[in-house]
GROMACS .gro file of C-alpha atoms in nm:
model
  355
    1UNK     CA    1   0.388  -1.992  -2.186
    2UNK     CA    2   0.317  -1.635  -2.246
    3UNK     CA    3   0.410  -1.351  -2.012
    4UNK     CA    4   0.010  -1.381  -1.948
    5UNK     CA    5   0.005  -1.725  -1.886
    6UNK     CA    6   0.265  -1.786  -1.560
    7UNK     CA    7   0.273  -1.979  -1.220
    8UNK     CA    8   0.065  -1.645  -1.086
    9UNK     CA    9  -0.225  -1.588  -1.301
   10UNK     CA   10  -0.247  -2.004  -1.258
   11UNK     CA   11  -0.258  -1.976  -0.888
   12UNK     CA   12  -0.459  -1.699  -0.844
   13UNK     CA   13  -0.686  -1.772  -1.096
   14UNK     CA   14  -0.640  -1.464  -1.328
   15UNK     CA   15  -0.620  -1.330  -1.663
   16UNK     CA   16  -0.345  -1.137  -1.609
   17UNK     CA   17  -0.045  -1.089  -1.350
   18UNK     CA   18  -0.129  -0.730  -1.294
   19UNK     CA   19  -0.139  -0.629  -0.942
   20UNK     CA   20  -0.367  -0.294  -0.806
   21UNK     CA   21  -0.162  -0.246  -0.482
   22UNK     CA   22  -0.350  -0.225  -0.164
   23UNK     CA   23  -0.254   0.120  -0.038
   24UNK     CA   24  -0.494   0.201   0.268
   25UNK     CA   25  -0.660   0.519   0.388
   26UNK     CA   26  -0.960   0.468   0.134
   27UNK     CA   27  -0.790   0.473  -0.147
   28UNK     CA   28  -0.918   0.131  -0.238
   29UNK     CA   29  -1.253   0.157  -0.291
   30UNK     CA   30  -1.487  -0.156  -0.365
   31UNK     CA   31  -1.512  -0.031  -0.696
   32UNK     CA   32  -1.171   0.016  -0.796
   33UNK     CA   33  -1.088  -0.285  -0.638
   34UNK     CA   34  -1.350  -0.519  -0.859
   35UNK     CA   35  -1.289  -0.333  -1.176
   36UNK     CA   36  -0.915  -0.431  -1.127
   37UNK     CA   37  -1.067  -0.770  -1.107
   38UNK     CA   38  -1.287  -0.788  -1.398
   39UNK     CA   39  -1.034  -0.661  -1.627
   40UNK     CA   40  -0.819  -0.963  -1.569
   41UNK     CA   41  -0.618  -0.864  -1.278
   42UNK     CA   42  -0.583  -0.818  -0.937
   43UNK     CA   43  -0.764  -0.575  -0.711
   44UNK     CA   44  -0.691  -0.559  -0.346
   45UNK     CA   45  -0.835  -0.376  -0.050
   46UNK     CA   46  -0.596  -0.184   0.174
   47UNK     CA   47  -0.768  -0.268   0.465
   48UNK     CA   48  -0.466  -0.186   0.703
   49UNK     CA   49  -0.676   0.065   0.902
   50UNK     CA   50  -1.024  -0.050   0.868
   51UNK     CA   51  -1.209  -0.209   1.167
   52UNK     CA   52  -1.346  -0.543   1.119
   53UNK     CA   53  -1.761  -0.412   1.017
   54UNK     CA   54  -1.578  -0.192   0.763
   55UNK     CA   55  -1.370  -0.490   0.595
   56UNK     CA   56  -1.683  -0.665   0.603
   57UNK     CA   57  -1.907  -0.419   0.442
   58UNK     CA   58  -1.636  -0.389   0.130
   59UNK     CA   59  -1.571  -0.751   0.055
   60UNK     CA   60  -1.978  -0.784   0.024
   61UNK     CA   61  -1.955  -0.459  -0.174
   62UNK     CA   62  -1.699  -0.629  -0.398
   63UNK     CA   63  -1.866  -0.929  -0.442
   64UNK     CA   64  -2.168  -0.758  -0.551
   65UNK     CA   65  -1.991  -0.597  -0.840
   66UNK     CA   66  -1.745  -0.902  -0.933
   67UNK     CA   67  -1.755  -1.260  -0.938
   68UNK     CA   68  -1.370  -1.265  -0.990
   69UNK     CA   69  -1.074  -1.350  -0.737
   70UNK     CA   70  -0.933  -1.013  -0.509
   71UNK     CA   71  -0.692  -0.955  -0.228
   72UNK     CA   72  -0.706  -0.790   0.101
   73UNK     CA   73  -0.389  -0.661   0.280
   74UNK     CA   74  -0.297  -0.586   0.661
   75UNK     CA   75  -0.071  -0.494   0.841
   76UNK     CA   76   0.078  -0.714   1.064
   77UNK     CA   77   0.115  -0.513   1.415
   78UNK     CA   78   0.483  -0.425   1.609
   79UNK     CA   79   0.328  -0.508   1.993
   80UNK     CA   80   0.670  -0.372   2.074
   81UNK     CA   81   0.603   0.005   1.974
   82UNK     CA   82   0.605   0.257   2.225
   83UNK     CA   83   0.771   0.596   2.285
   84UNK     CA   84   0.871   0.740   2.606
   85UNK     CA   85   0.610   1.057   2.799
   86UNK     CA   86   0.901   1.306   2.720
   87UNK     CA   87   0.916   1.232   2.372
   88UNK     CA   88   0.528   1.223   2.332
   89UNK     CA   89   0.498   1.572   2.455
   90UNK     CA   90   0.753   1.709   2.232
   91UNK     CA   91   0.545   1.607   1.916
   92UNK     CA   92   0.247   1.691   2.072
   93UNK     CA   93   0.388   2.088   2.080
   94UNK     CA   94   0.581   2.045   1.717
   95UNK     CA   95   0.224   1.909   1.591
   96UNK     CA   96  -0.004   2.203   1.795
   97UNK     CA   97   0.150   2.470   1.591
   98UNK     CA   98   0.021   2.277   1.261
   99UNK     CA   99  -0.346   2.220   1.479
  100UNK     CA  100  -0.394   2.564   1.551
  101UNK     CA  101  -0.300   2.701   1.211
  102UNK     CA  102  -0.556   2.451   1.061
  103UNK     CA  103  -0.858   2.586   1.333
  104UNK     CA  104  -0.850   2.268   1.554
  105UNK     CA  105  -0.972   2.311   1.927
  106UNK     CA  106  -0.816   1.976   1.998
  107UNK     CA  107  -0.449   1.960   2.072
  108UNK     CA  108  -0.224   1.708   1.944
  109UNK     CA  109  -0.257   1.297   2.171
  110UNK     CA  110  -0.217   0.989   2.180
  111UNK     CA  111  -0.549   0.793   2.115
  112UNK     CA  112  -0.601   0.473   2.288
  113UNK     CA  113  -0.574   0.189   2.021
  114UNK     CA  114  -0.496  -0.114   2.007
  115UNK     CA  115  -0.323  -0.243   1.709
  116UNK     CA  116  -0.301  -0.606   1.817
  117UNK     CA  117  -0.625  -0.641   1.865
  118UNK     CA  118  -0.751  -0.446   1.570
  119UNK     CA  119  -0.572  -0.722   1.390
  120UNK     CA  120  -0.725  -0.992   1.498
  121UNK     CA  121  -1.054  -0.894   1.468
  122UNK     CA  122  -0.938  -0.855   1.068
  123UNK     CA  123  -0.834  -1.166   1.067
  124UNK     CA  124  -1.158  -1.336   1.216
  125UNK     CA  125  -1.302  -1.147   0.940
  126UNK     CA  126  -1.115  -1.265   0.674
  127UNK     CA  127  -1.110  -1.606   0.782
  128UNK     CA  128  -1.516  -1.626   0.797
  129UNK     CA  129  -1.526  -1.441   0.453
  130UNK     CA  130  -1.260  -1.680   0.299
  131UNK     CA  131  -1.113  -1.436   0.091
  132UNK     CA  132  -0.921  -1.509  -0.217
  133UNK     CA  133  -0.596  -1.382  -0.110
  134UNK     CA  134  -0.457  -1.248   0.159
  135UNK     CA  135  -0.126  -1.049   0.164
  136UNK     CA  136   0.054  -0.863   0.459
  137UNK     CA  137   0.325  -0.615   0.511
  138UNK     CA  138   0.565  -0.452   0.773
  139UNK     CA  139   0.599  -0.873   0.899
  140UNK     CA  140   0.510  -1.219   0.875
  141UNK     CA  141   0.232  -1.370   1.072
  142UNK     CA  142   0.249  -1.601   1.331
  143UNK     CA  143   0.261  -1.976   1.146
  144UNK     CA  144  -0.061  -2.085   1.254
  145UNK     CA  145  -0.265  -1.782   1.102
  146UNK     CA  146  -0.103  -1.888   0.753
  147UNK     CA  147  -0.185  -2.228   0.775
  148UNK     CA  148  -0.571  -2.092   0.868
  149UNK     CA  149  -0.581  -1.914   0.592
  150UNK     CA  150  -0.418  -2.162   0.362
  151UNK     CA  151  -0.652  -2.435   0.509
  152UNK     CA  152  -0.934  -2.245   0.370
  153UNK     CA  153  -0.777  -2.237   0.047
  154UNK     CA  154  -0.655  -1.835   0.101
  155UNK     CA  155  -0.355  -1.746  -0.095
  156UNK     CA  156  -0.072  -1.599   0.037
  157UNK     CA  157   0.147  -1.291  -0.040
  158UNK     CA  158   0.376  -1.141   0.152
  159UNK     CA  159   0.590  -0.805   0.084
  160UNK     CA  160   0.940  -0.815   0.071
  161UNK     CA  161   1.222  -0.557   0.030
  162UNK     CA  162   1.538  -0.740   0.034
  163UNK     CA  163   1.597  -1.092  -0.001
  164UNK     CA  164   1.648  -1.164   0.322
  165UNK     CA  165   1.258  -1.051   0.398
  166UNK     CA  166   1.217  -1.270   0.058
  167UNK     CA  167   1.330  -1.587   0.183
  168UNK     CA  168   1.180  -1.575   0.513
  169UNK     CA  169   0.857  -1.509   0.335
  170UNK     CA  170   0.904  -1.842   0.123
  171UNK     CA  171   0.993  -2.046   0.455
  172UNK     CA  172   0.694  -1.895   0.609
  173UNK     CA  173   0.466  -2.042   0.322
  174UNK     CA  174   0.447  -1.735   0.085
  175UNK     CA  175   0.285  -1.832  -0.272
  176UNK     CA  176   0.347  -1.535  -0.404
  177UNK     CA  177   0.654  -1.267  -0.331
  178UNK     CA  178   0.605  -0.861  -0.377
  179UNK     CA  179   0.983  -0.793  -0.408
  180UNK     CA  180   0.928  -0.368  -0.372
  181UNK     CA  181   1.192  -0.157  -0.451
  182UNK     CA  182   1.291   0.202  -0.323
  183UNK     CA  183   1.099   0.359  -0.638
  184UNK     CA  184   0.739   0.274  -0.484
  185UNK     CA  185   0.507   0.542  -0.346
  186UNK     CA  186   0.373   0.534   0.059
  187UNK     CA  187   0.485   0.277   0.325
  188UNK     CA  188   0.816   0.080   0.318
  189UNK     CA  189   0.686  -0.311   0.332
  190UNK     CA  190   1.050  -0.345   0.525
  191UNK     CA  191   1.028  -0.564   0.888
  192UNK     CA  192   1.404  -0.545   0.895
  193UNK     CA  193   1.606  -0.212   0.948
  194UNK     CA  194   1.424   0.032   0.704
  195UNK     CA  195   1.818   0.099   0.565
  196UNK     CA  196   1.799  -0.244   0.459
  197UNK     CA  197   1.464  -0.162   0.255
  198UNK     CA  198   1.591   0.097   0.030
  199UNK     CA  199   1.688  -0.119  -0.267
  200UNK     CA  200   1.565  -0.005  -0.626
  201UNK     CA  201   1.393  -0.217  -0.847
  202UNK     CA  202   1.586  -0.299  -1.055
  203UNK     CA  203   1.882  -0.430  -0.831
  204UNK     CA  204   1.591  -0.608  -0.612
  205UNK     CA  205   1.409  -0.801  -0.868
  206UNK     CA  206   1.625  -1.041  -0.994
  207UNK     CA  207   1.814  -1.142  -0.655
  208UNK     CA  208   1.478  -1.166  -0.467
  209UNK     CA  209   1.413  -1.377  -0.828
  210UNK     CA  210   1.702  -1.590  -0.807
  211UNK     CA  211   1.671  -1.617  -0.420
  212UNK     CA  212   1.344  -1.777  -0.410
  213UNK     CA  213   1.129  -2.099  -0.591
  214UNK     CA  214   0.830  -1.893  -0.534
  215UNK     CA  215   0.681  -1.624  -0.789
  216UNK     CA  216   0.781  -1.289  -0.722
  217UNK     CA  217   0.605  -0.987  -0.861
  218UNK     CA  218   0.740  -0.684  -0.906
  219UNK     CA  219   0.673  -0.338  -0.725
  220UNK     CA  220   0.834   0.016  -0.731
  221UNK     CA  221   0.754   0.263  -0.973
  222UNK     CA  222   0.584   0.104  -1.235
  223UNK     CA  223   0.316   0.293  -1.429
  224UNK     CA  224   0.301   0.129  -1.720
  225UNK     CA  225   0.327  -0.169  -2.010
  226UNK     CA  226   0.714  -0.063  -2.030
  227UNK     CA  227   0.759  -0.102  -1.644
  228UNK     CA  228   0.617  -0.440  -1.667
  229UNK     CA  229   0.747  -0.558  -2.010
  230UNK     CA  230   1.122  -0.473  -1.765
  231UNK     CA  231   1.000  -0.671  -1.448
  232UNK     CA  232   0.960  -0.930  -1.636
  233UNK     CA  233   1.261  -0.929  -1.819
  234UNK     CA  234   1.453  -0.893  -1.464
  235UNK     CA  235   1.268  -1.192  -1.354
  236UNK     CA  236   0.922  -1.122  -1.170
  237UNK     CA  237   0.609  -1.343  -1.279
  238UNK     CA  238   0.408  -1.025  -1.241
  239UNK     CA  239   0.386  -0.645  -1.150
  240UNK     CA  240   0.231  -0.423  -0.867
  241UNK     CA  241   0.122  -0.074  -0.964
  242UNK     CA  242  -0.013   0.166  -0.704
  243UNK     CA  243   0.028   0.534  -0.808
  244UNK     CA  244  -0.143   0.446  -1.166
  245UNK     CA  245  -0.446   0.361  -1.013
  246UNK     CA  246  -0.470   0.649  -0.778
  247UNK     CA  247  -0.557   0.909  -1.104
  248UNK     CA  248  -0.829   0.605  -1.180
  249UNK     CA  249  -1.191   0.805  -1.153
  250UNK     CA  250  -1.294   0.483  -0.937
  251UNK     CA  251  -0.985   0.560  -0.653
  252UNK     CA  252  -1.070   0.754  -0.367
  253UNK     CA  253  -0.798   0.947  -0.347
  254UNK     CA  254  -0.916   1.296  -0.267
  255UNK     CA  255  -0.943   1.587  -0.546
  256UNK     CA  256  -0.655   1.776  -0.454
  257UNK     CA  257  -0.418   1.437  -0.370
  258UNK     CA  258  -0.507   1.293  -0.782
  259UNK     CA  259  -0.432   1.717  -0.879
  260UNK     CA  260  -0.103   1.682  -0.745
  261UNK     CA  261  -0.023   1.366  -0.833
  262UNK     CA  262  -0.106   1.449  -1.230
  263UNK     CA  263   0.078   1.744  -1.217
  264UNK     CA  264   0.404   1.658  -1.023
  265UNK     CA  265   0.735   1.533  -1.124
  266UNK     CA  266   0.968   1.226  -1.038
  267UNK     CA  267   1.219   1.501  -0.877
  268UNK     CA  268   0.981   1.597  -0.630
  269UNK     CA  269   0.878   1.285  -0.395
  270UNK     CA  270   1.095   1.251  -0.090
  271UNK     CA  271   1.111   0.939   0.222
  272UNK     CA  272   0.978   1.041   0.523
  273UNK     CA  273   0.849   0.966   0.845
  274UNK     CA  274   0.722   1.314   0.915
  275UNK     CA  275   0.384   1.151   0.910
  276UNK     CA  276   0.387   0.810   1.082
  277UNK     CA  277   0.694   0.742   1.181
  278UNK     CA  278   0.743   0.479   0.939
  279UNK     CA  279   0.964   0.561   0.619
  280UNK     CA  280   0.701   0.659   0.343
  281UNK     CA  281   0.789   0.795  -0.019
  282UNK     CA  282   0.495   1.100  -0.075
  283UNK     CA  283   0.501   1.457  -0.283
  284UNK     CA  284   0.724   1.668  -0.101
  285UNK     CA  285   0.520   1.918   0.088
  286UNK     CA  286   0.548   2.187   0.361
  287UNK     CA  287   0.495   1.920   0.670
  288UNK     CA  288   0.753   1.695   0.511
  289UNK     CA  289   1.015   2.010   0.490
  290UNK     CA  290   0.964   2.155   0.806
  291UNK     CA  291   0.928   1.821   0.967
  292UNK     CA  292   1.289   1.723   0.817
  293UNK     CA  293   1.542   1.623   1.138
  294UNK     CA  294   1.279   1.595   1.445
  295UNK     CA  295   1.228   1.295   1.548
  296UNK     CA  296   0.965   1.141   1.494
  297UNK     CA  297   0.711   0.880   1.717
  298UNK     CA  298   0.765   0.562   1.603
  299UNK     CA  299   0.498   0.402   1.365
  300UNK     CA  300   0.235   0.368   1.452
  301UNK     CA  301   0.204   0.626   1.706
  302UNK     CA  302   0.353   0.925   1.508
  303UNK     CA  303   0.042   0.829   1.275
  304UNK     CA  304  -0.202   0.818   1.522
  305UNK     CA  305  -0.085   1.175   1.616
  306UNK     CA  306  -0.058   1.334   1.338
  307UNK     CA  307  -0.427   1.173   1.152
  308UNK     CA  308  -0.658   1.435   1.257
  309UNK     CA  309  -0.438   1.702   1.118
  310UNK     CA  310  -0.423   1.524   0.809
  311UNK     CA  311  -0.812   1.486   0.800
  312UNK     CA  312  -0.859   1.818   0.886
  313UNK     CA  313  -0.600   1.952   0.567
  314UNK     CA  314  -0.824   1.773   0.334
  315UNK     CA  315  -1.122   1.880   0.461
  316UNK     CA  316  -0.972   2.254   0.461
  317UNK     CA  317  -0.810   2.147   0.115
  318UNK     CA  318  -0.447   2.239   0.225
  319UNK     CA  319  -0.234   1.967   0.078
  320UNK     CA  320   0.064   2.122   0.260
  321UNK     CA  321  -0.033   1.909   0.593
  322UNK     CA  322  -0.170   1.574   0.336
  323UNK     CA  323   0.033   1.303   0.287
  324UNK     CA  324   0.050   1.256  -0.068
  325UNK     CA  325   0.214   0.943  -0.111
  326UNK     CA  326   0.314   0.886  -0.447
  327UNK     CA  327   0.579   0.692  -0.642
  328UNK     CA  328   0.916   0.784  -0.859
  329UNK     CA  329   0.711   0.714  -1.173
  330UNK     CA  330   0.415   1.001  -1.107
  331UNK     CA  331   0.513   1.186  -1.437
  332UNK     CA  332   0.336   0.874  -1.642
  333UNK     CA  333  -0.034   0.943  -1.432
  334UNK     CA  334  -0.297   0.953  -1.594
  335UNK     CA  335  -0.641   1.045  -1.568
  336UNK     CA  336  -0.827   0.734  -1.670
  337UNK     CA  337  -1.081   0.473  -1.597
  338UNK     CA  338  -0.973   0.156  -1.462
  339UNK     CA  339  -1.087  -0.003  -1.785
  340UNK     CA  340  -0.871   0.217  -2.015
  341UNK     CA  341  -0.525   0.187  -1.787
  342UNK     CA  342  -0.604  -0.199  -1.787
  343UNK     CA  343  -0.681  -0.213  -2.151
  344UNK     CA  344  -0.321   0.013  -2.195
  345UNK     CA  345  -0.120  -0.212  -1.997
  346UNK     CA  346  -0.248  -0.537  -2.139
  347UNK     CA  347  -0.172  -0.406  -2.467
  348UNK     CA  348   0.136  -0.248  -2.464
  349UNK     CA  349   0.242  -0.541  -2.244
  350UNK     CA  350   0.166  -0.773  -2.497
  351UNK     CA  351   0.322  -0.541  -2.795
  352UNK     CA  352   0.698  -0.581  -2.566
  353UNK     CA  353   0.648  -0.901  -2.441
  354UNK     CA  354   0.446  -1.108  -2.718
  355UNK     CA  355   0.650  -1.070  -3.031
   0.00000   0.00000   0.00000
């Protein structure tokens, strides 16, 4: 078979096993998503913070503009997080002096949300819209959710970043692995202790290969035909890009976030968890430098906290208080149509891989 032709693109019914990751915050719009889709790969929604009506309203977006198979991701919820009133109110002072130098009347809280809910009501959704695929990070759901899904004829992918996470994905009834290494831009798909997440790509890809029967794709900066001509060769069945399709004209990544992602290098992202407590790879910016050693809430209610600061920087267009997530391999974006970066990849892919 040809690198085109694997146990992925036969199971998810694709051209190609080219993955648009599903970062959320709106980056994902319905267009991007389907265009992804009717080039021969993969789009997926990152629907991680969208209520239920919103989900709703994409997919039938999507649908309108593609006939062709697509993904939606959540996250699954830690019922367990909480942080203590002392600790709360320290962040709520670090955070005012950011509020106040941004105009905001509103101090720094806590709003009431709950997560656990928030995810079931995505799940109801995605279980009456039957989509294609389904993938989750930051945990595996409960067994009886997969089988729902899988009942339906739903495929499953789950994100791992060790092999441990990789193998209790495939004994949870993964069909397809994300093995992403230390390389890739925003969130950490880690459910273990985030040291044991921080594995590059090349080291993770062929254990997480060798450790499990199931497909694995590849994800961690890789921005183009080279970086998945190389996953391949290590082992995956396929390849996740993210920061490539953030410089697509169909993301919605904001102006200023696609400026600074075109014209930063790979020396300047940095981990955090300045912004939501969870470890994060993102341009290195003011917030993320004077954040550096306080402690932060833990996810997700250091991200709760700090979201209307963030809103309020890109409505001001201060990318010092953004989080501008962004992977190691941001020197290759482009500024492109999701048609041209597809046509590149399948290509060049083809050119390495084909011969």
């Amino acid at each position: 078979m040809g690198w085109s032709q694997n146990f992925i693109t036969a199971k998810l019914g694709i051209k190609y096993p080219i993955f648009q990751a599903p970062m959320a915050g709106g980056m994902t719009t319905p267009q991007l998503i389907s265009e992804v889709s009717n080039c021969g790969g993969i789009g997926n929604m990152g629907a991680g913070y969208m209520s239920s009506d919103e989900i709703r309203n994409d997919i039938e977006q999507i649908r309108n503009l593609t006939d062709k198979p697509f993904g939606v991701n959540l996250f699954v919820p830690d019922s367990e997080a909480s942080a203590d009133a002392d600790d709360i109110s320290s962040m709520e002072d670090v955070l005012t002096a950011y509020s106040s130098e941004l105009g905001m009347k509103e101090k720094p809280s806590l709003p009431e949300k709950d997560y656990v809910v928030l995810y079931k009501n995505q799940l109801d959704v995605l279980m009456e819209e039957r989509v294609p695929v389904c993938s989750f990070t930051f945990g595996i759901p409960d067994s009886a959710i997969i089988s729902e899904l899988k009942k339906q004829g739903t495929i499953i992918i789950g994100t791992a970043t060790n092999v441990n996470e990789a193998v209790e994905w495939e004994e949870a009834g993964a069909d397809v692995i994300i093995a992403q290494g230390v390389e890739a831009g925003g969130h950490r798909g880690t459910f273990h202790s985030e040291e044991s997440g921080l594995i590059g790509s090349m080291a993770l890809i062929p254990q997480v290969a060798d450790a499990v029967s199931c497909p694995v794709a590849a994800a961690g900066g890789i921005m183009d035909a080279r970086g998945i001509a190389a996953a391949m060769m290590l082992g995956a069945a396929g390849a996740q890009l993210g920061t490539a399709f953030l410089t697509c004209r169909e993301s919605g990544a904001h102006s200023l976030y696609k400026h600074a992602l075109l014209n930063a290098r790979e020396d300047q992202t940095a981990v955090t968890k300045a912004f939501s407590g969870k470890l994060a790879r993102g341009i290195r910016n003011r917030f993320m430098v004077e954040m550096k050693g306080l402690q932060a809430l833990p996810y997700p209610l250091q991200n709760d906290m700090t979201a209307p600061i963030r809103k309020r920087a890109a409505k001001m267009e201060r990318p010092e208080f953004m989080s501008l997530w962004a992977g190691q391999g941001l020197r290759l974006a482009e500024e492109v149509t999701v048609k041209e970066l597809m046509i590149k990849l399948v290509k060049g892919t083809e050119a390495l891989l084909d011969k």
